[in-house]
């Protein structure tokens, strides 16, 4: 694929995708989303890739959906474009995705980070849903994922005022798992990706699926789903190897099946 809005690097066990529209603070236009989704789907099928990192640059992870691309659109055009439907394809990616956020993660940028499975931030990161300040509301999951991540009252404040929060606040509120100095952000994300890549891939996949299930099911349905995934792993060679290696006090060798 000839990529123009993202850069893709593959390393042993993981891949790194960097948004590449620095002149507009990585504003997410339809082209970027199409390239991103296609790259993620390719990586999801790629046997060597076990974890994916999304990042921007020091100034911006992404400052939102591209306002200039939508400013003049009518409601009918927006409905026909249905540009945010494409974002649903990210939710279907089976491999873990880490967002490594520096600078602005606003609007669609914050929503994109929240679509990932783990968010790491640098000290300069700023998260926000400023759509209200331009006459709209979050349209790619912000009202739903932010509320689930930080609770109703903090989400409501952010969505109704458009105010940004710092990396440290995002961490205190449970949105971000770790805050690191700017220069270590990508290194930290790579270290995390390597740890995940070293785990048995089938168990990683089913673990991600089970955690995500908790967002759209009752506790009963979720527990049942988790239990079935747990039992299903006993059909994998990696479960036999993992438990045998524990008993024999040695390091397991994963086959990914
Ligand atoms: N869309 C299009 N262009 C954008 C953009 C966006 N979301 N954010 C920044 N840019 C562009 C600016 O227009 C500017 O381009 P020019 O040089 O051609 O003028 C360039 O990026 C640099 O931006 P600024 O000069 O504004 O940089 P700054 O440091 O002064 O301010 C900022 C940074 C506070 C992030 C400011 O750019 C800003 O407020 N951006 C918009 C944030 C926003 O409202 N995001 C929500 C978008 S709607 C959305 O995302 C809907 C959804 O739910 C999916």
PDB file of C-alpha atoms and ligand atoms in Angstrom:
ATOM      1  CA  UNK A   1       0.000   0.000   0.000  1.00  0.00           C
ATOM      2  CA  UNK A   2       1.257   3.496  -0.874  1.00  0.00           C
ATOM      3  CA  UNK A   3       0.819   5.303   2.457  1.00  0.00           C
ATOM      4  CA  UNK A   4       0.787   9.107   2.550  1.00  0.00           C
ATOM      5  CA  UNK A   5      -0.844   9.999   5.870  1.00  0.00           C
ATOM      6  CA  UNK A   6       0.696   7.375   8.155  1.00  0.00           C
ATOM      7  CA  UNK A   7       4.124   5.766   8.519  1.00  0.00           C
ATOM      8  CA  UNK A   8       4.323   2.067   9.228  1.00  0.00           C
ATOM      9  CA  UNK A   9       7.334   0.302  10.756  1.00  0.00           C
ATOM     10  CA  UNK A  10       7.434  -3.384  11.532  1.00  0.00           C
ATOM     11  CA  UNK A  11       9.728  -4.696  14.268  1.00  0.00           C
ATOM     12  CA  UNK A  12      10.111  -8.183  15.643  1.00  0.00           C
ATOM     13  CA  UNK A  13       6.750  -9.028  17.248  1.00  0.00           C
ATOM     14  CA  UNK A  14       5.064  -5.632  16.915  1.00  0.00           C
ATOM     15  CA  UNK A  15       4.350  -2.793  14.501  1.00  0.00           C
ATOM     16  CA  UNK A  16       4.381   0.960  14.956  1.00  0.00           C
ATOM     17  CA  UNK A  17       2.038   3.285  13.095  1.00  0.00           C
ATOM     18  CA  UNK A  18       2.799   6.993  13.227  1.00  0.00           C
ATOM     19  CA  UNK A  19       0.306   9.579  12.002  1.00  0.00           C
ATOM     20  CA  UNK A  20       1.948  11.749   9.400  1.00  0.00           C
ATOM     21  CA  UNK A  21       0.040  14.995   8.935  1.00  0.00           C
ATOM     22  CA  UNK A  22       2.184  17.194  11.192  1.00  0.00           C
ATOM     23  CA  UNK A  23       1.188  20.398   9.347  1.00  0.00           C
ATOM     24  CA  UNK A  24      -2.373  20.034  10.690  1.00  0.00           C
ATOM     25  CA  UNK A  25      -1.497  18.436  14.031  1.00  0.00           C
ATOM     26  CA  UNK A  26      -2.400  15.015  12.599  1.00  0.00           C
ATOM     27  CA  UNK A  27      -6.030  16.019  12.042  1.00  0.00           C
ATOM     28  CA  UNK A  28      -7.825  12.861  10.998  1.00  0.00           C
ATOM     29  CA  UNK A  29      -9.167  13.182   7.476  1.00  0.00           C
ATOM     30  CA  UNK A  30     -10.932  10.383   5.627  1.00  0.00           C
ATOM     31  CA  UNK A  31      -7.730   9.391   3.824  1.00  0.00           C
ATOM     32  CA  UNK A  32      -5.825   8.967   7.097  1.00  0.00           C
ATOM     33  CA  UNK A  33      -8.616   6.871   8.569  1.00  0.00           C
ATOM     34  CA  UNK A  34      -8.807   4.702   5.455  1.00  0.00           C
ATOM     35  CA  UNK A  35      -5.037   4.133   5.480  1.00  0.00           C
ATOM     36  CA  UNK A  36      -5.034   3.487   9.218  1.00  0.00           C
ATOM     37  CA  UNK A  37      -7.881   0.997   9.115  1.00  0.00           C
ATOM     38  CA  UNK A  38      -6.416  -0.845   6.110  1.00  0.00           C
ATOM     39  CA  UNK A  39      -2.980  -1.031   7.769  1.00  0.00           C
ATOM     40  CA  UNK A  40      -4.507  -2.308  11.027  1.00  0.00           C
ATOM     41  CA  UNK A  41      -6.475  -4.972   9.171  1.00  0.00           C
ATOM     42  CA  UNK A  42      -3.341  -6.095   7.315  1.00  0.00           C
ATOM     43  CA  UNK A  43      -1.362  -6.246  10.568  1.00  0.00           C
ATOM     44  CA  UNK A  44      -4.171  -8.186  12.210  1.00  0.00           C
ATOM     45  CA  UNK A  45      -3.645 -10.912   9.594  1.00  0.00           C
ATOM     46  CA  UNK A  46       0.157 -10.750   9.756  1.00  0.00           C
ATOM     47  CA  UNK A  47       1.567 -13.736  11.663  1.00  0.00           C
ATOM     48  CA  UNK A  48       4.677 -11.859  12.852  1.00  0.00           C
ATOM     49  CA  UNK A  49       2.788  -8.939  14.412  1.00  0.00           C
ATOM     50  CA  UNK A  50       1.400  -9.533  17.870  1.00  0.00           C
ATOM     51  CA  UNK A  51       0.830  -6.001  19.091  1.00  0.00           C
ATOM     52  CA  UNK A  52       0.389  -2.608  17.404  1.00  0.00           C
ATOM     53  CA  UNK A  53       1.386   0.867  18.593  1.00  0.00           C
ATOM     54  CA  UNK A  54      -0.318   4.045  17.362  1.00  0.00           C
ATOM     55  CA  UNK A  55       1.483   7.317  17.899  1.00  0.00           C
ATOM     56  CA  UNK A  56       1.740  10.868  16.617  1.00  0.00           C
ATOM     57  CA  UNK A  57       4.525  13.347  17.188  1.00  0.00           C
ATOM     58  CA  UNK A  58       5.609  15.419  20.176  1.00  0.00           C
ATOM     59  CA  UNK A  59       3.101  18.223  19.450  1.00  0.00           C
ATOM     60  CA  UNK A  60       0.082  16.096  18.630  1.00  0.00           C
ATOM     61  CA  UNK A  61      -1.221  12.580  18.771  1.00  0.00           C
ATOM     62  CA  UNK A  62      -4.153  13.952  16.731  1.00  0.00           C
ATOM     63  CA  UNK A  63      -6.066  17.237  17.117  1.00  0.00           C
ATOM     64  CA  UNK A  64      -9.351  15.692  16.056  1.00  0.00           C
ATOM     65  CA  UNK A  65     -11.291  14.923  12.931  1.00  0.00           C
ATOM     66  CA  UNK A  66     -10.309  17.227  10.060  1.00  0.00           C
ATOM     67  CA  UNK A  67     -12.568  20.244  10.611  1.00  0.00           C
ATOM     68  CA  UNK A  68     -11.812  21.711   7.161  1.00  0.00           C
ATOM     69  CA  UNK A  69     -13.016  18.509   5.504  1.00  0.00           C
ATOM     70  CA  UNK A  70     -16.418  18.677   7.231  1.00  0.00           C
ATOM     71  CA  UNK A  71     -17.017  22.392   7.798  1.00  0.00           C
ATOM     72  CA  UNK A  72     -19.245  22.936   4.740  1.00  0.00           C
ATOM     73  CA  UNK A  73     -20.916  19.513   4.625  1.00  0.00           C
ATOM     74  CA  UNK A  74     -24.683  19.193   4.891  1.00  0.00           C
ATOM     75  CA  UNK A  75     -26.315  16.686   7.233  1.00  0.00           C
ATOM     76  CA  UNK A  76     -27.218  14.576   4.198  1.00  0.00           C
ATOM     77  CA  UNK A  77     -23.592  14.571   3.015  1.00  0.00           C
ATOM     78  CA  UNK A  78     -22.417  13.575   6.498  1.00  0.00           C
ATOM     79  CA  UNK A  79     -24.987  10.799   6.572  1.00  0.00           C
ATOM     80  CA  UNK A  80     -23.967   9.529   3.156  1.00  0.00           C
ATOM     81  CA  UNK A  81     -20.228   9.751   3.895  1.00  0.00           C
ATOM     82  CA  UNK A  82     -20.846   8.073   7.260  1.00  0.00           C
ATOM     83  CA  UNK A  83     -17.152   8.610   7.868  1.00  0.00           C
ATOM     84  CA  UNK A  84     -17.184   7.521  11.479  1.00  0.00           C
ATOM     85  CA  UNK A  85     -18.588   4.095  10.551  1.00  0.00           C
ATOM     86  CA  UNK A  86     -15.098   3.284   9.273  1.00  0.00           C
ATOM     87  CA  UNK A  87     -13.847   3.711  12.836  1.00  0.00           C
ATOM     88  CA  UNK A  88     -15.915   0.665  13.881  1.00  0.00           C
ATOM     89  CA  UNK A  89     -13.452  -1.483  11.967  1.00  0.00           C
ATOM     90  CA  UNK A  90     -10.765  -0.568  14.533  1.00  0.00           C
ATOM     91  CA  UNK A  91     -12.966  -2.090  17.225  1.00  0.00           C
ATOM     92  CA  UNK A  92     -12.844  -5.376  15.320  1.00  0.00           C
ATOM     93  CA  UNK A  93      -9.018  -5.625  15.347  1.00  0.00           C
ATOM     94  CA  UNK A  94      -8.119  -8.688  17.400  1.00  0.00           C
ATOM     95  CA  UNK A  95      -4.551  -7.778  18.301  1.00  0.00           C
ATOM     96  CA  UNK A  96      -3.867  -5.386  21.176  1.00  0.00           C
ATOM     97  CA  UNK A  97      -3.366  -1.750  20.178  1.00  0.00           C
ATOM     98  CA  UNK A  98      -1.399   0.669  22.360  1.00  0.00           C
ATOM     99  CA  UNK A  99      -1.903   4.426  21.962  1.00  0.00           C
ATOM    100  CA  UNK A 100       1.290   6.358  22.757  1.00  0.00           C
ATOM    101  CA  UNK A 101       0.072   9.926  23.208  1.00  0.00           C
ATOM    102  CA  UNK A 102       2.171  13.083  23.191  1.00  0.00           C
ATOM    103  CA  UNK A 103       0.733  16.581  22.823  1.00  0.00           C
ATOM    104  CA  UNK A 104      -2.864  17.078  21.748  1.00  0.00           C
ATOM    105  CA  UNK A 105      -5.326  14.180  21.751  1.00  0.00           C
ATOM    106  CA  UNK A 106      -8.479  16.143  21.074  1.00  0.00           C
ATOM    107  CA  UNK A 107     -11.898  15.279  19.726  1.00  0.00           C
ATOM    108  CA  UNK A 108     -11.404  12.397  17.303  1.00  0.00           C
ATOM    109  CA  UNK A 109      -7.785  12.169  18.535  1.00  0.00           C
ATOM    110  CA  UNK A 110      -8.951  11.463  22.078  1.00  0.00           C
ATOM    111  CA  UNK A 111     -11.593   9.106  20.687  1.00  0.00           C
ATOM    112  CA  UNK A 112      -9.003   7.279  18.608  1.00  0.00           C
ATOM    113  CA  UNK A 113      -6.757   6.841  21.667  1.00  0.00           C
ATOM    114  CA  UNK A 114      -9.756   5.506  23.590  1.00  0.00           C
ATOM    115  CA  UNK A 115     -10.520   3.021  20.803  1.00  0.00           C
ATOM    116  CA  UNK A 116      -7.099   1.508  21.545  1.00  0.00           C
ATOM    117  CA  UNK A 117      -6.648  -1.019  24.343  1.00  0.00           C
ATOM    118  CA  UNK A 118      -4.022   0.714  26.478  1.00  0.00           C
ATOM    119  CA  UNK A 119      -3.111   4.424  26.564  1.00  0.00           C
ATOM    120  CA  UNK A 120       0.380   5.590  27.512  1.00  0.00           C
ATOM    121  CA  UNK A 121       1.030   9.319  27.696  1.00  0.00           C
ATOM    122  CA  UNK A 122       4.008  11.625  27.760  1.00  0.00           C
ATOM    123  CA  UNK A 123       4.110  14.534  30.194  1.00  0.00           C
ATOM    124  CA  UNK A 124       3.020  16.928  27.432  1.00  0.00           C
ATOM    125  CA  UNK A 125      -0.148  15.002  26.536  1.00  0.00           C
ATOM    126  CA  UNK A 126      -3.464  16.838  26.692  1.00  0.00           C
ATOM    127  CA  UNK A 127      -6.784  15.067  26.294  1.00  0.00           C
ATOM    128  CA  UNK A 128     -10.082  16.723  25.502  1.00  0.00           C
ATOM    129  CA  UNK A 129     -13.402  16.610  23.685  1.00  0.00           C
ATOM    130  CA  UNK A 130     -13.625  20.198  22.391  1.00  0.00           C
ATOM    131  CA  UNK A 131     -16.388  19.553  19.829  1.00  0.00           C
ATOM    132  CA  UNK A 132     -18.851  21.657  21.829  1.00  0.00           C
ATOM    133  CA  UNK A 133     -16.696  24.722  21.120  1.00  0.00           C
ATOM    134  CA  UNK A 134     -17.227  24.278  17.362  1.00  0.00           C
ATOM    135  CA  UNK A 135     -20.958  23.628  17.530  1.00  0.00           C
ATOM    136  CA  UNK A 136     -21.075  19.836  17.570  1.00  0.00           C
ATOM    137  CA  UNK A 137     -20.581  16.921  19.961  1.00  0.00           C
ATOM    138  CA  UNK A 138     -18.139  13.979  19.947  1.00  0.00           C
ATOM    139  CA  UNK A 139     -19.088  11.732  17.037  1.00  0.00           C
ATOM    140  CA  UNK A 140     -16.629   8.845  17.151  1.00  0.00           C
ATOM    141  CA  UNK A 141     -17.285   7.370  20.576  1.00  0.00           C
ATOM    142  CA  UNK A 142     -16.335  10.181  22.977  1.00  0.00           C
ATOM    143  CA  UNK A 143     -19.604  10.368  24.889  1.00  0.00           C
ATOM    144  CA  UNK A 144     -19.578   6.593  25.364  1.00  0.00           C
ATOM    145  CA  UNK A 145     -15.952   5.564  25.876  1.00  0.00           C
ATOM    146  CA  UNK A 146     -14.941   8.597  27.936  1.00  0.00           C
ATOM    147  CA  UNK A 147     -17.928   8.086  30.231  1.00  0.00           C
ATOM    148  CA  UNK A 148     -17.033   4.432  30.725  1.00  0.00           C
ATOM    149  CA  UNK A 149     -13.391   5.339  31.356  1.00  0.00           C
ATOM    150  CA  UNK A 150     -13.723   8.274  33.762  1.00  0.00           C
ATOM    151  CA  UNK A 151     -17.356   8.152  34.917  1.00  0.00           C
ATOM    152  CA  UNK A 152     -20.376  10.336  34.216  1.00  0.00           C
ATOM    153  CA  UNK A 153     -19.417  13.514  36.062  1.00  0.00           C
ATOM    154  CA  UNK A 154     -15.891  13.999  34.728  1.00  0.00           C
ATOM    155  CA  UNK A 155     -16.995  12.997  31.217  1.00  0.00           C
ATOM    156  CA  UNK A 156     -19.886  15.409  31.423  1.00  0.00           C
ATOM    157  CA  UNK A 157     -17.585  18.253  32.459  1.00  0.00           C
ATOM    158  CA  UNK A 158     -15.171  17.557  29.609  1.00  0.00           C
ATOM    159  CA  UNK A 159     -17.864  17.115  26.955  1.00  0.00           C
ATOM    160  CA  UNK A 160     -19.915  20.154  28.051  1.00  0.00           C
ATOM    161  CA  UNK A 161     -17.011  22.577  28.514  1.00  0.00           C
ATOM    162  CA  UNK A 162     -14.538  21.296  25.934  1.00  0.00           C
ATOM    163  CA  UNK A 163     -11.781  21.744  28.543  1.00  0.00           C
ATOM    164  CA  UNK A 164      -8.569  19.765  28.198  1.00  0.00           C
ATOM    165  CA  UNK A 165      -7.044  17.620  30.924  1.00  0.00           C
ATOM    166  CA  UNK A 166      -3.350  16.980  31.487  1.00  0.00           C
ATOM    167  CA  UNK A 167      -1.592  13.627  31.235  1.00  0.00           C
ATOM    168  CA  UNK A 168      -1.363  13.465  35.016  1.00  0.00           C
ATOM    169  CA  UNK A 169      -5.108  14.114  35.423  1.00  0.00           C
ATOM    170  CA  UNK A 170      -5.854  11.513  32.746  1.00  0.00           C
ATOM    171  CA  UNK A 171      -3.787   9.039  34.734  1.00  0.00           C
ATOM    172  CA  UNK A 172      -5.499   9.868  38.028  1.00  0.00           C
ATOM    173  CA  UNK A 173      -8.842   9.403  36.285  1.00  0.00           C
ATOM    174  CA  UNK A 174      -7.913   6.002  34.881  1.00  0.00           C
ATOM    175  CA  UNK A 175      -7.770   6.964  31.204  1.00  0.00           C
ATOM    176  CA  UNK A 176      -3.995   6.623  30.963  1.00  0.00           C
ATOM    177  CA  UNK A 177      -1.991   3.810  32.516  1.00  0.00           C
ATOM    178  CA  UNK A 178       1.390   5.527  32.693  1.00  0.00           C
ATOM    179  CA  UNK A 179       2.927   8.977  32.154  1.00  0.00           C
ATOM    180  CA  UNK A 180       6.556   9.168  31.019  1.00  0.00           C
ATOM    181  CA  UNK A 181       8.911  11.964  29.919  1.00  0.00           C
ATOM    182  CA  UNK A 182       8.347  12.928  26.257  1.00  0.00           C
ATOM    183  CA  UNK A 183      11.602  11.428  25.023  1.00  0.00           C
ATOM    184  CA  UNK A 184      10.808   7.983  26.481  1.00  0.00           C
ATOM    185  CA  UNK A 185       7.233   7.653  25.244  1.00  0.00           C
ATOM    186  CA  UNK A 186       7.820   5.529  22.143  1.00  0.00           C
ATOM    187  CA  UNK A 187      10.474   3.464  23.914  1.00  0.00           C
ATOM    188  CA  UNK A 188       8.029   2.789  26.751  1.00  0.00           C
ATOM    189  CA  UNK A 189       5.322   1.797  24.250  1.00  0.00           C
ATOM    190  CA  UNK A 190       7.762  -0.518  22.477  1.00  0.00           C
ATOM    191  CA  UNK A 191       8.730  -2.155  25.773  1.00  0.00           C
ATOM    192  CA  UNK A 192       5.072  -2.754  26.569  1.00  0.00           C
ATOM    193  CA  UNK A 193       4.437  -4.096  23.046  1.00  0.00           C
ATOM    194  CA  UNK A 194       7.385  -6.486  23.438  1.00  0.00           C
ATOM    195  CA  UNK A 195       5.981  -7.819  26.720  1.00  0.00           C
ATOM    196  CA  UNK A 196       2.571  -8.419  25.123  1.00  0.00           C
ATOM    197  CA  UNK A 197       4.218  -9.939  22.029  1.00  0.00           C
ATOM    198  CA  UNK A 198       6.053 -12.405  24.295  1.00  0.00           C
ATOM    199  CA  UNK A 199       2.767 -13.846  25.624  1.00  0.00           C
ATOM    200  CA  UNK A 200       0.845 -16.728  23.999  1.00  0.00           C
ATOM    201  CA  UNK A 201      -1.058 -15.091  21.094  1.00  0.00           C
ATOM    202  CA  UNK A 202      -4.266 -17.114  21.323  1.00  0.00           C
ATOM    203  CA  UNK A 203      -4.626 -16.316  25.031  1.00  0.00           C
ATOM    204  CA  UNK A 204      -3.861 -12.628  24.291  1.00  0.00           C
ATOM    205  CA  UNK A 205      -6.587 -12.569  21.665  1.00  0.00           C
ATOM    206  CA  UNK A 206      -9.194 -14.195  23.890  1.00  0.00           C
ATOM    207  CA  UNK A 207      -8.205 -12.015  26.860  1.00  0.00           C
ATOM    208  CA  UNK A 208      -8.705  -8.843  24.790  1.00  0.00           C
ATOM    209  CA  UNK A 209     -12.040 -10.150  23.531  1.00  0.00           C
ATOM    210  CA  UNK A 210     -13.208 -10.932  27.065  1.00  0.00           C
ATOM    211  CA  UNK A 211     -12.239  -7.524  28.487  1.00  0.00           C
ATOM    212  CA  UNK A 212     -13.984  -5.745  25.582  1.00  0.00           C
ATOM    213  CA  UNK A 213     -17.045  -7.891  26.122  1.00  0.00           C
ATOM    214  CA  UNK A 214     -17.561  -6.215  29.495  1.00  0.00           C
ATOM    215  CA  UNK A 215     -18.518  -3.012  27.645  1.00  0.00           C
ATOM    216  CA  UNK A 216     -21.574  -4.440  25.983  1.00  0.00           C
ATOM    217  CA  UNK A 217     -22.943  -7.181  28.150  1.00  0.00           C
ATOM    218  CA  UNK A 218     -24.407  -7.887  31.553  1.00  0.00           C
ATOM    219  CA  UNK A 219     -22.065  -9.204  34.262  1.00  0.00           C
ATOM    220  CA  UNK A 220     -23.681 -12.620  33.852  1.00  0.00           C
ATOM    221  CA  UNK A 221     -23.182 -12.703  30.080  1.00  0.00           C
ATOM    222  CA  UNK A 222     -19.623 -11.421  30.492  1.00  0.00           C
ATOM    223  CA  UNK A 223     -18.696 -14.018  33.087  1.00  0.00           C
ATOM    224  CA  UNK A 224     -20.066 -16.767  30.887  1.00  0.00           C
ATOM    225  CA  UNK A 225     -18.142 -15.447  27.878  1.00  0.00           C
ATOM    226  CA  UNK A 226     -14.934 -15.263  29.936  1.00  0.00           C
ATOM    227  CA  UNK A 227     -15.394 -18.781  31.290  1.00  0.00           C
ATOM    228  CA  UNK A 228     -15.965 -20.235  27.808  1.00  0.00           C
ATOM    229  CA  UNK A 229     -12.857 -18.484  26.493  1.00  0.00           C
ATOM    230  CA  UNK A 230     -10.924 -19.877  29.453  1.00  0.00           C
ATOM    231  CA  UNK A 231     -12.109 -23.441  28.760  1.00  0.00           C
ATOM    232  CA  UNK A 232     -11.499 -23.016  25.020  1.00  0.00           C
ATOM    233  CA  UNK A 233      -7.827 -22.230  25.673  1.00  0.00           C
ATOM    234  CA  UNK A 234      -7.428 -25.820  26.865  1.00  0.00           C
ATOM    235  CA  UNK A 235      -7.688 -26.750  23.178  1.00  0.00           C
ATOM    236  CA  UNK A 236      -4.478 -24.789  22.496  1.00  0.00           C
ATOM    237  CA  UNK A 237      -0.986 -26.241  22.499  1.00  0.00           C
ATOM    238  CA  UNK A 238       0.163 -23.113  24.288  1.00  0.00           C
ATOM    239  CA  UNK A 239      -1.998 -23.906  27.342  1.00  0.00           C
ATOM    240  CA  UNK A 240      -0.422 -27.377  27.580  1.00  0.00           C
ATOM    241  CA  UNK A 241       3.052 -25.897  27.121  1.00  0.00           C
ATOM    242  CA  UNK A 242       2.465 -23.003  29.563  1.00  0.00           C
ATOM    243  CA  UNK A 243       1.260 -25.197  32.414  1.00  0.00           C
ATOM    244  CA  UNK A 244       3.830 -27.939  31.719  1.00  0.00           C
ATOM    245  CA  UNK A 245       6.640 -25.377  31.704  1.00  0.00           C
ATOM    246  CA  UNK A 246       5.418 -24.003  35.041  1.00  0.00           C
ATOM    247  CA  UNK A 247       5.457 -27.478  36.595  1.00  0.00           C
ATOM    248  CA  UNK A 248       8.903 -28.230  35.099  1.00  0.00           C
ATOM    249  CA  UNK A 249      10.198 -24.814  36.256  1.00  0.00           C
ATOM    250  CA  UNK A 250      11.309 -23.692  32.796  1.00  0.00           C
ATOM    251  CA  UNK A 251      10.426 -20.949  30.317  1.00  0.00           C
ATOM    252  CA  UNK A 252       7.526 -21.821  27.995  1.00  0.00           C
ATOM    253  CA  UNK A 253       7.969 -21.865  24.239  1.00  0.00           C
ATOM    254  CA  UNK A 254       4.853 -20.520  22.538  1.00  0.00           C
ATOM    255  CA  UNK A 255       3.647 -21.850  19.225  1.00  0.00           C
ATOM    256  CA  UNK A 256       0.731 -19.469  18.765  1.00  0.00           C
ATOM    257  CA  UNK A 257      -1.753 -22.307  18.436  1.00  0.00           C
TER     258      UNK A 257
HETATM  259  N1  LIG B   1      -8.832  19.909  11.691  1.00  0.00           N
HETATM  260  C1  LIG B   1      -8.217  20.554  10.702  1.00  0.00           C
HETATM  261  N2  LIG B   1      -7.112  21.294  10.885  1.00  0.00           N
HETATM  262  C2  LIG B   1      -6.614  21.387  12.127  1.00  0.00           C
HETATM  263  C3  LIG B   1      -7.213  20.734  13.222  1.00  0.00           C
HETATM  264  C4  LIG B   1      -8.374  19.957  12.962  1.00  0.00           C
HETATM  265  N3  LIG B   1      -9.001  19.269  13.913  1.00  0.00           N
HETATM  266  N4  LIG B   1      -6.503  21.040  14.340  1.00  0.00           N
HETATM  267  C5  LIG B   1      -5.495  21.824  13.951  1.00  0.00           C
HETATM  268  N5  LIG B   1      -5.550  22.044  12.621  1.00  0.00           N
HETATM  269  C6  LIG B   1      -4.647  22.854  11.816  1.00  0.00           C
HETATM  270  C7  LIG B   1      -4.873  24.337  12.002  1.00  0.00           C
HETATM  271  O1  LIG B   1      -5.956  24.795  11.213  1.00  0.00           O
HETATM  272  C8  LIG B   1      -3.543  24.899  11.592  1.00  0.00           C
HETATM  273  O2  LIG B   1      -3.488  24.918  10.175  1.00  0.00           O
HETATM  274  P1  LIG B   1      -2.979  26.254   9.408  1.00  0.00           P
HETATM  275  O3  LIG B   1      -1.528  26.336   9.773  1.00  0.00           O
HETATM  276  O4  LIG B   1      -3.227  25.930   7.973  1.00  0.00           O
HETATM  277  O5  LIG B   1      -3.783  27.369   9.937  1.00  0.00           O
HETATM  278  C9  LIG B   1      -2.545  23.842  12.060  1.00  0.00           C
HETATM  279  O6  LIG B   1      -3.303  22.655  12.255  1.00  0.00           O
HETATM  280  C10 LIG B   1      -1.886  24.194  13.379  1.00  0.00           C
HETATM  281  O7  LIG B   1      -2.911  24.456  14.321  1.00  0.00           O
HETATM  282  P2  LIG B   1      -2.982  25.797  15.218  1.00  0.00           P
HETATM  283  O8  LIG B   1      -2.312  26.928  14.523  1.00  0.00           O
HETATM  284  O9  LIG B   1      -4.390  25.992  15.633  1.00  0.00           O
HETATM  285  O10 LIG B   1      -2.075  25.330  16.446  1.00  0.00           O
HETATM  286  P3  LIG B   1      -2.136  25.864  17.937  1.00  0.00           P
HETATM  287  O11 LIG B   1      -0.954  25.246  18.620  1.00  0.00           O
HETATM  288  O12 LIG B   1      -2.303  27.338  17.997  1.00  0.00           O
HETATM  289  O13 LIG B   1      -3.484  25.236  18.573  1.00  0.00           O
HETATM  290  C11 LIG B   1      -5.048  23.433  19.006  1.00  0.00           C
HETATM  291  C12 LIG B   1      -3.567  23.852  18.758  1.00  0.00           C
HETATM  292  C13 LIG B   1      -5.520  23.995  20.351  1.00  0.00           C
HETATM  293  C14 LIG B   1      -5.062  21.928  19.048  1.00  0.00           C
HETATM  294  C15 LIG B   1      -5.933  23.987  17.869  1.00  0.00           C
HETATM  295  O14 LIG B   1      -5.357  23.638  16.607  1.00  0.00           O
HETATM  296  C16 LIG B   1      -7.344  23.426  17.879  1.00  0.00           C
HETATM  297  O15 LIG B   1      -8.162  23.857  18.666  1.00  0.00           O
HETATM  298  N6  LIG B   1      -7.648  22.464  16.962  1.00  0.00           N
HETATM  299  C17 LIG B   1      -8.971  21.916  16.794  1.00  0.00           C
HETATM  300  C18 LIG B   1      -9.313  20.951  17.925  1.00  0.00           C
HETATM  301  C19 LIG B   1     -10.722  20.454  17.756  1.00  0.00           C
HETATM  302  O16 LIG B   1     -11.689  21.184  17.811  1.00  0.00           O
HETATM  303  N7  LIG B   1     -10.857  19.125  17.552  1.00  0.00           N
HETATM  304  C20 LIG B   1     -12.166  18.480  17.376  1.00  0.00           C
HETATM  305  C21 LIG B   1     -12.470  18.320  15.900  1.00  0.00           C
HETATM  306  S1  LIG B   1     -14.092  17.721  15.575  1.00  0.00           S
HETATM  307  C22 LIG B   1     -13.999  16.051  15.921  1.00  0.00           C
HETATM  308  O17 LIG B   1     -12.957  15.517  16.233  1.00  0.00           O
HETATM  309  C23 LIG B   1     -15.290  15.279  15.796  1.00  0.00           C
HETATM  310  C24 LIG B   1     -15.248  13.884  16.295  1.00  0.00           C
HETATM  311  O18 LIG B   1     -15.823  13.575  17.312  1.00  0.00           O
HETATM  312  C25 LIG B   1     -14.577  12.816  15.552  1.00  0.00           C
END
